[in-house]
Amino acid sequence: MKKKDNYTTLILRDSSRELFYKIITSVFIRGLLLIIPVFWSNTVNHLSEANFNKTYSLIIIIIILSIFYYIWQYLNQVSWYRFYNKLYLGYTALITKNNSENIKRVTLGEYTNVVNTDIDILCNFLGNGVARIIQVLEILFIYFYFLIQNFYIFIITVVISLIMVTLLIISSNQVKEENIKRKSSLDKKTIVAHQMYNDLKDGNYDEGIFKKLHQSNLDYLKANKRFNLLAQALIYLVLGILELTKYGIIIYCVYLISLEKMEVGTIILVYTYYDKIITNFEVLGTISAEYQSFLVSLKRLNKLGNNQLEIETK
């Protein structure tokens, strides 16, 4: 573990400027997504009180903030690709530059998949990791808002969230095992594909090789199906439970409004924020599967790591 952590740390250190830009743009985007619903909530409250001048003013502010949001979305994409590209070049240098000895540890199929697939998985996970961390902080902010509004809304949301996180953690090992099988079957398929390519290039056709290729395709498709269906089933289960909880809380909010213990605009904010929790949990569910893929890819790349690496990504 130490060795592979050193590799990733070295590459991230070399990409510190790109990482900083990605953090800044991500913070602005998530911040705007939290602020805009607050203005909408206040807009509805003023509208319900027939305060039309205040309502119009708030709508103008919302339009301006929405324009800023899309500008920052574009800047965020620019920073994401700069960060991704820097990571990609760093990992590629790690397994290729002056690294003839380590290449002998793996098959051609495994090396091909590390270069073409595993590096992309590593870079995507790290590139998206900045936004993922900020989204977790966003969930904590929403919990705090619920605590201020109503203790029961807060406690129900937190308890359900903890149960869902526990479910994702418990199931992560099984997801990892299925992903290892998927990667292994892909390596075997790639080796047979290379054999078929060499035969066809030489003007030969071997029915036995074709049958092996067909079987390797079937094995890969089966493993790929099992991995993705398991990962998606877990996500849908979590999202379904959160969705039902959301509607239960909305019914409770309507009850509070009937008792004049909550403003009409607040229910819009609660609904919007709960949707953000669901969206972020969908991301967390994806992270669970992506993290297992990240670990598998990192382990495969670690076999090719160059201890003498000096990254050149310019």
Tab-separated table of C-alpha atoms in Angstrom:
chain	number	residue	atom	x	y	z
A	1	MET	CA	0.000	0.000	0.000
A	2	LYS	CA	2.781	2.402	0.786
A	3	LYS	CA	4.269	2.125	-2.646
A	4	LYS	CA	1.092	2.824	-4.549
A	5	ASP	CA	0.190	5.689	-2.198
A	6	ASN	CA	3.576	7.225	-2.942
A	7	TYR	CA	2.906	7.030	-6.672
A	8	THR	CA	-0.464	8.768	-6.432
A	9	THR	CA	0.872	11.331	-3.956
A	10	LEU	CA	3.752	12.144	-6.298
A	11	ILE	CA	1.419	12.623	-9.256
A	12	LEU	CA	-1.035	14.744	-7.249
A	13	ARG	CA	1.806	16.898	-5.944
A	14	ASP	CA	2.916	17.531	-9.511
A	15	SER	CA	-0.683	18.492	-10.361
A	16	SER	CA	-1.225	20.821	-7.378
A	17	ARG	CA	-1.973	23.932	-9.453
A	18	GLU	CA	-4.596	22.146	-11.547
A	19	LEU	CA	-6.063	20.653	-8.373
A	20	PHE	CA	-6.332	24.110	-6.776
A	21	TYR	CA	-8.263	25.514	-9.772
A	22	LYS	CA	-10.600	22.514	-9.671
A	23	ILE	CA	-11.330	23.079	-5.971
A	24	ILE	CA	-12.140	26.766	-6.514
A	25	THR	CA	-14.570	26.187	-9.388
A	26	SER	CA	-16.250	23.272	-7.584
A	27	VAL	CA	-16.795	25.324	-4.408
A	28	PHE	CA	-18.418	28.157	-6.380
A	29	ILE	CA	-20.757	25.768	-8.221
A	30	ARG	CA	-21.936	23.871	-5.147
A	31	GLY	CA	-22.295	27.135	-3.225
A	32	LEU	CA	-24.551	28.630	-5.898
A	33	LEU	CA	-26.678	25.467	-5.923
A	34	LEU	CA	-27.280	25.942	-2.202
A	35	ILE	CA	-27.914	29.698	-2.366
A	36	ILE	CA	-30.361	29.846	-5.305
A	37	PRO	CA	-33.077	27.723	-3.567
A	38	VAL	CA	-32.931	30.067	-0.565
A	39	PHE	CA	-33.848	33.001	-2.833
A	40	TRP	CA	-36.659	30.952	-4.386
A	41	SER	CA	-38.000	30.147	-0.932
A	42	ASN	CA	-38.002	33.831	0.025
A	43	THR	CA	-39.615	34.681	-3.327
A	44	VAL	CA	-42.552	32.372	-2.604
A	45	ASN	CA	-42.926	33.800	0.906
A	46	HIS	CA	-43.060	37.391	-0.396
A	47	LEU	CA	-45.442	36.367	-3.186
A	48	SER	CA	-47.796	34.735	-0.685
A	49	GLU	CA	-47.799	38.048	1.221
A	50	ALA	CA	-48.557	39.979	-2.014
A	51	ASN	CA	-45.224	41.817	-1.754
A	52	PHE	CA	-44.715	41.993	-5.518
A	53	ASN	CA	-41.848	44.494	-5.619
A	54	LYS	CA	-39.732	42.269	-3.365
A	55	THR	CA	-40.751	39.243	-5.423
A	56	TYR	CA	-39.601	40.832	-8.694
A	57	SER	CA	-36.304	41.905	-7.108
A	58	LEU	CA	-35.572	38.388	-5.883
A	59	ILE	CA	-36.386	36.882	-9.303
A	60	ILE	CA	-33.851	39.249	-10.917
A	61	ILE	CA	-31.239	38.184	-8.374
A	62	ILE	CA	-32.012	34.522	-9.112
A	63	ILE	CA	-31.556	35.128	-12.865
A	64	ILE	CA	-28.174	36.774	-12.259
A	65	LEU	CA	-27.048	33.943	-9.978
A	66	SER	CA	-28.190	31.374	-12.560
A	67	ILE	CA	-26.099	33.071	-15.245
A	68	PHE	CA	-23.089	32.994	-12.920
A	69	TYR	CA	-23.764	29.310	-12.256
A	70	TYR	CA	-23.501	28.334	-15.919
A	71	ILE	CA	-20.384	30.451	-16.402
A	72	TRP	CA	-18.741	28.655	-13.482
A	73	GLN	CA	-19.963	25.315	-14.829
A	74	TYR	CA	-17.965	25.937	-17.991
A	75	LEU	CA	-14.917	27.053	-16.017
A	76	ASN	CA	-15.282	23.914	-13.899
A	77	GLN	CA	-15.163	21.739	-17.017
A	78	VAL	CA	-12.031	23.542	-18.177
A	79	SER	CA	-10.338	22.977	-14.812
A	80	TRP	CA	-11.489	19.328	-14.750
A	81	TYR	CA	-9.845	18.506	-18.074
A	82	ARG	CA	-6.638	20.308	-17.133
A	83	PHE	CA	-6.458	18.259	-13.939
A	84	TYR	CA	-7.410	15.025	-15.728
A	85	ASN	CA	-4.837	15.551	-18.471
A	86	LYS	CA	-2.060	16.210	-15.965
A	87	LEU	CA	-2.933	13.059	-14.030
A	88	TYR	CA	-3.168	10.987	-17.213
A	89	LEU	CA	0.271	12.024	-18.418
A	90	GLY	CA	1.728	11.403	-14.968
A	91	TYR	CA	0.349	7.868	-14.664
A	92	THR	CA	1.395	7.055	-18.227
A	93	ALA	CA	4.943	8.183	-17.495
A	94	LEU	CA	4.868	6.056	-14.347
A	95	ILE	CA	4.465	2.783	-16.241
A	96	THR	CA	6.414	3.526	-19.417
A	97	LYS	CA	9.467	5.681	-18.826
A	98	ASN	CA	12.649	3.581	-18.288
A	99	ASN	CA	10.475	0.719	-17.104
A	100	SER	CA	11.452	-2.309	-19.173
A	101	GLU	CA	11.979	-4.550	-16.111
A	102	ASN	CA	8.478	-4.084	-14.675
A	103	ILE	CA	6.823	-4.645	-18.063
A	104	LYS	CA	7.932	-8.282	-17.828
A	105	ARG	CA	5.667	-8.815	-14.807
A	106	VAL	CA	2.438	-8.628	-16.824
A	107	THR	CA	0.939	-10.067	-19.986
A	108	LEU	CA	0.378	-8.024	-23.125
A	109	GLY	CA	-3.378	-8.062	-22.475
A	110	GLU	CA	-2.983	-6.729	-18.947
A	111	TYR	CA	-0.530	-4.019	-20.050
A	112	THR	CA	-2.867	-2.926	-22.855
A	113	ASN	CA	-5.818	-2.658	-20.481
A	114	VAL	CA	-3.791	-0.756	-17.877
A	115	VAL	CA	-2.761	1.810	-20.502
A	116	ASN	CA	-6.139	2.092	-22.215
A	117	THR	CA	-8.576	1.559	-19.335
A	118	ASP	CA	-7.071	1.582	-15.836
A	119	ILE	CA	-5.323	4.934	-16.178
A	120	ASP	CA	-8.591	6.479	-17.352
A	121	ILE	CA	-10.399	4.988	-14.320
A	122	LEU	CA	-7.769	6.381	-11.937
A	123	CYS	CA	-7.849	9.853	-13.486
A	124	ASN	CA	-11.643	10.006	-13.587
A	125	PHE	CA	-11.922	8.990	-9.937
A	126	LEU	CA	-9.361	11.556	-8.774
A	127	GLY	CA	-10.721	14.225	-11.122
A	128	ASN	CA	-14.240	13.762	-9.784
A	129	GLY	CA	-13.016	13.331	-6.222
A	130	VAL	CA	-12.839	17.083	-5.594
A	131	ALA	CA	-16.519	17.623	-6.371
A	132	ARG	CA	-17.430	14.465	-4.434
A	133	ILE	CA	-15.784	15.741	-1.248
A	134	ILE	CA	-17.516	19.107	-1.597
A	135	GLN	CA	-20.837	17.319	-2.125
A	136	VAL	CA	-20.344	15.492	1.178
A	137	LEU	CA	-19.799	18.878	2.858
A	138	GLU	CA	-22.954	20.067	1.101
A	139	ILE	CA	-24.922	17.238	2.714
A	140	LEU	CA	-23.591	18.268	6.138
A	141	PHE	CA	-24.711	21.849	5.477
A	142	ILE	CA	-28.210	20.601	4.585
A	143	TYR	CA	-28.336	18.532	7.777
A	144	PHE	CA	-27.477	21.666	9.748
A	145	TYR	CA	-30.247	23.591	7.985
A	146	PHE	CA	-32.753	20.839	8.824
A	147	LEU	CA	-31.620	20.971	12.452
A	148	ILE	CA	-32.337	24.699	12.565
A	149	GLN	CA	-35.760	24.268	10.938
A	150	ASN	CA	-37.072	21.224	12.787
A	151	PHE	CA	-35.389	18.649	15.000
A	152	TYR	CA	-37.590	15.769	13.816
A	153	ILE	CA	-36.808	16.436	10.141
A	154	PHE	CA	-33.130	16.519	11.058
A	155	ILE	CA	-33.071	13.311	13.105
A	156	ILE	CA	-35.097	11.274	10.577
A	157	THR	CA	-32.853	12.421	7.721
A	158	VAL	CA	-29.644	11.666	9.582
A	159	VAL	CA	-30.772	8.213	10.780
A	160	ILE	CA	-31.924	7.139	7.294
A	161	SER	CA	-28.711	8.522	5.785
A	162	LEU	CA	-26.536	6.574	8.232
A	163	ILE	CA	-28.423	3.365	7.463
A	164	MET	CA	-27.929	3.911	3.724
A	165	VAL	CA	-24.209	4.636	4.134
A	166	THR	CA	-23.825	1.478	6.220
A	167	LEU	CA	-25.549	-0.531	3.487
A	168	LEU	CA	-23.191	0.850	0.846
A	169	ILE	CA	-20.128	0.095	2.980
A	170	ILE	CA	-21.219	-3.459	3.775
A	171	SER	CA	-21.869	-4.236	0.110
A	172	SER	CA	-18.634	-2.662	-1.150
A	173	ASN	CA	-16.541	-5.839	-0.762
A	174	GLN	CA	-18.912	-7.837	-2.918
A	175	VAL	CA	-18.849	-5.103	-5.550
A	176	LYS	CA	-15.042	-5.190	-5.451
A	177	GLU	CA	-14.939	-8.965	-5.951
A	178	GLU	CA	-17.227	-8.746	-8.964
A	179	ASN	CA	-15.069	-5.990	-10.419
A	180	ILE	CA	-11.901	-8.090	-10.014
A	181	LYS	CA	-13.580	-10.907	-11.939
A	182	ARG	CA	-14.649	-8.436	-14.633
A	183	LYS	CA	-11.106	-7.082	-15.014
A	184	SER	CA	-9.618	-10.571	-15.156
A	185	SER	CA	-12.040	-11.681	-17.866
A	186	LEU	CA	-11.235	-8.540	-19.856
A	187	ASP	CA	-7.508	-9.327	-19.702
A	188	LYS	CA	-8.121	-12.862	-20.965
A	189	LYS	CA	-10.350	-11.568	-23.752
A	190	THR	CA	-7.709	-9.070	-24.820
A	191	ILE	CA	-5.009	-11.770	-25.010
A	192	VAL	CA	-7.196	-13.951	-27.250
A	193	ALA	CA	-8.088	-10.917	-29.384
A	194	HIS	CA	-4.380	-10.274	-29.936
A	195	GLN	CA	-3.901	-13.903	-30.983
A	196	MET	CA	-6.797	-13.628	-33.419
A	197	TYR	CA	-5.404	-10.375	-34.800
A	198	ASN	CA	-1.953	-11.867	-35.385
A	199	ASP	CA	-3.443	-14.896	-37.183
A	200	LEU	CA	-5.647	-12.759	-39.403
A	201	LYS	CA	-2.774	-10.396	-40.132
A	202	ASP	CA	-0.700	-13.374	-41.342
A	203	GLY	CA	-3.566	-14.512	-43.568
A	204	ASN	CA	-4.581	-17.409	-41.323
A	205	TYR	CA	-7.889	-18.281	-39.674
A	206	ASP	CA	-8.003	-20.669	-36.751
A	207	GLU	CA	-11.483	-21.869	-35.793
A	208	GLY	CA	-10.156	-22.866	-32.365
A	209	ILE	CA	-8.939	-19.330	-31.682
A	210	PHE	CA	-12.292	-17.932	-32.815
A	211	LYS	CA	-14.135	-20.232	-30.395
A	212	LYS	CA	-11.795	-19.117	-27.603
A	213	LEU	CA	-12.500	-15.486	-28.495
A	214	HIS	CA	-16.240	-16.131	-28.514
A	215	GLN	CA	-16.068	-17.854	-25.113
A	216	SER	CA	-13.904	-15.073	-23.670
A	217	ASN	CA	-16.498	-12.558	-24.883
A	218	LEU	CA	-19.266	-14.530	-23.165
A	219	ASP	CA	-17.241	-14.707	-19.930
A	220	TYR	CA	-16.538	-10.968	-20.014
A	221	LEU	CA	-20.160	-10.027	-20.782
A	222	LYS	CA	-21.371	-12.225	-17.913
A	223	ALA	CA	-18.884	-10.720	-15.449
A	224	ASN	CA	-19.589	-7.179	-16.672
A	225	LYS	CA	-23.343	-7.727	-16.325
A	226	ARG	CA	-23.025	-9.086	-12.770
A	227	PHE	CA	-20.817	-6.191	-11.676
A	228	ASN	CA	-22.985	-3.423	-13.122
A	229	LEU	CA	-26.322	-4.918	-12.077
A	230	LEU	CA	-25.102	-5.378	-8.508
A	231	ALA	CA	-23.778	-1.813	-8.326
A	232	GLN	CA	-26.957	-0.348	-9.837
A	233	ALA	CA	-29.261	-2.457	-7.651
A	234	LEU	CA	-27.612	-1.060	-4.532
A	235	ILE	CA	-27.925	2.512	-5.785
A	236	TYR	CA	-31.602	2.102	-6.718
A	237	LEU	CA	-32.372	0.541	-3.327
A	238	VAL	CA	-30.759	3.455	-1.486
A	239	LEU	CA	-32.392	6.103	-3.694
A	240	GLY	CA	-35.810	4.464	-3.399
A	241	ILE	CA	-35.694	4.502	0.404
A	242	LEU	CA	-34.527	8.134	0.439
A	243	GLU	CA	-37.268	9.120	-2.010
A	244	LEU	CA	-39.978	7.600	0.195
A	245	THR	CA	-38.477	9.337	3.225
A	246	LYS	CA	-38.579	12.645	1.351
A	247	TYR	CA	-42.317	12.378	0.695
A	248	GLY	CA	-42.943	11.465	4.318
A	249	ILE	CA	-41.087	14.600	5.421
A	250	ILE	CA	-42.981	16.755	2.912
A	251	ILE	CA	-46.289	15.478	4.368
A	252	TYR	CA	-44.976	16.429	7.815
A	253	CYS	CA	-44.044	19.897	6.495
A	254	VAL	CA	-47.588	20.358	5.152
A	255	TYR	CA	-48.849	19.478	8.625
A	256	LEU	CA	-46.549	22.106	10.159
A	257	ILE	CA	-47.800	24.709	7.659
A	258	SER	CA	-51.399	23.879	8.613
A	259	LEU	CA	-50.442	24.671	12.204
A	260	GLU	CA	-48.711	27.894	11.022
A	261	LYS	CA	-45.404	26.571	12.363
A	262	MET	CA	-43.671	26.699	8.953
A	263	GLU	CA	-43.779	29.149	6.048
A	264	VAL	CA	-44.887	28.030	2.595
A	265	GLY	CA	-41.517	28.928	1.090
A	266	THR	CA	-39.723	26.700	3.579
A	267	ILE	CA	-41.358	23.544	2.214
A	268	ILE	CA	-39.916	24.384	-1.204
A	269	LEU	CA	-36.473	24.728	0.320
A	270	VAL	CA	-36.843	21.459	2.257
A	271	TYR	CA	-37.993	19.675	-0.921
A	272	THR	CA	-35.128	21.115	-2.973
A	273	TYR	CA	-32.505	20.332	-0.352
A	274	TYR	CA	-33.818	16.796	0.082
A	275	ASP	CA	-33.521	16.313	-3.678
A	276	LYS	CA	-29.896	17.386	-3.342
A	277	ILE	CA	-29.371	14.768	-0.625
A	278	ILE	CA	-30.822	12.125	-2.964
A	279	THR	CA	-28.640	13.318	-5.847
A	280	ASN	CA	-25.560	13.317	-3.641
A	281	PHE	CA	-26.372	9.835	-2.350
A	282	GLU	CA	-26.625	8.682	-5.953
A	283	VAL	CA	-23.132	10.058	-6.352
A	284	LEU	CA	-22.034	8.319	-3.128
A	285	GLY	CA	-23.450	5.057	-4.441
A	286	THR	CA	-21.507	5.576	-7.625
A	287	ILE	CA	-18.419	6.422	-5.574
A	288	SER	CA	-18.680	3.074	-3.797
A	289	ALA	CA	-18.528	1.217	-7.119
A	290	GLU	CA	-15.989	3.649	-8.590
A	291	TYR	CA	-13.754	3.361	-5.530
A	292	GLN	CA	-13.647	-0.417	-5.852
A	293	SER	CA	-12.735	0.003	-9.527
A	294	PHE	CA	-10.117	2.564	-8.494
A	295	LEU	CA	-8.512	0.133	-6.026
A	296	VAL	CA	-8.428	-2.682	-8.568
A	297	SER	CA	-6.955	-0.414	-11.259
A	298	LEU	CA	-4.423	1.027	-8.818
A	299	LYS	CA	-3.301	-2.467	-7.832
A	300	ARG	CA	-2.848	-3.426	-11.482
A	301	LEU	CA	-0.932	-0.240	-12.239
A	302	ASN	CA	1.184	-0.705	-9.126
A	303	LYS	CA	2.669	-3.866	-10.653
A	304	LEU	CA	4.079	-1.665	-13.422
A	305	GLY	CA	5.168	1.252	-11.206
A	306	ASN	CA	8.636	2.684	-11.795
A	307	ASN	CA	10.508	3.355	-8.554
A	308	GLN	CA	12.905	5.695	-10.343
A	309	LEU	CA	10.158	7.849	-11.821
A	310	GLU	CA	10.597	11.569	-12.407
A	311	ILE	CA	7.303	12.682	-13.868
A	312	GLU	CA	7.366	14.688	-17.064
A	313	THR	CA	3.937	15.967	-18.023
A	314	LYS	CA	4.726	19.160	-19.834
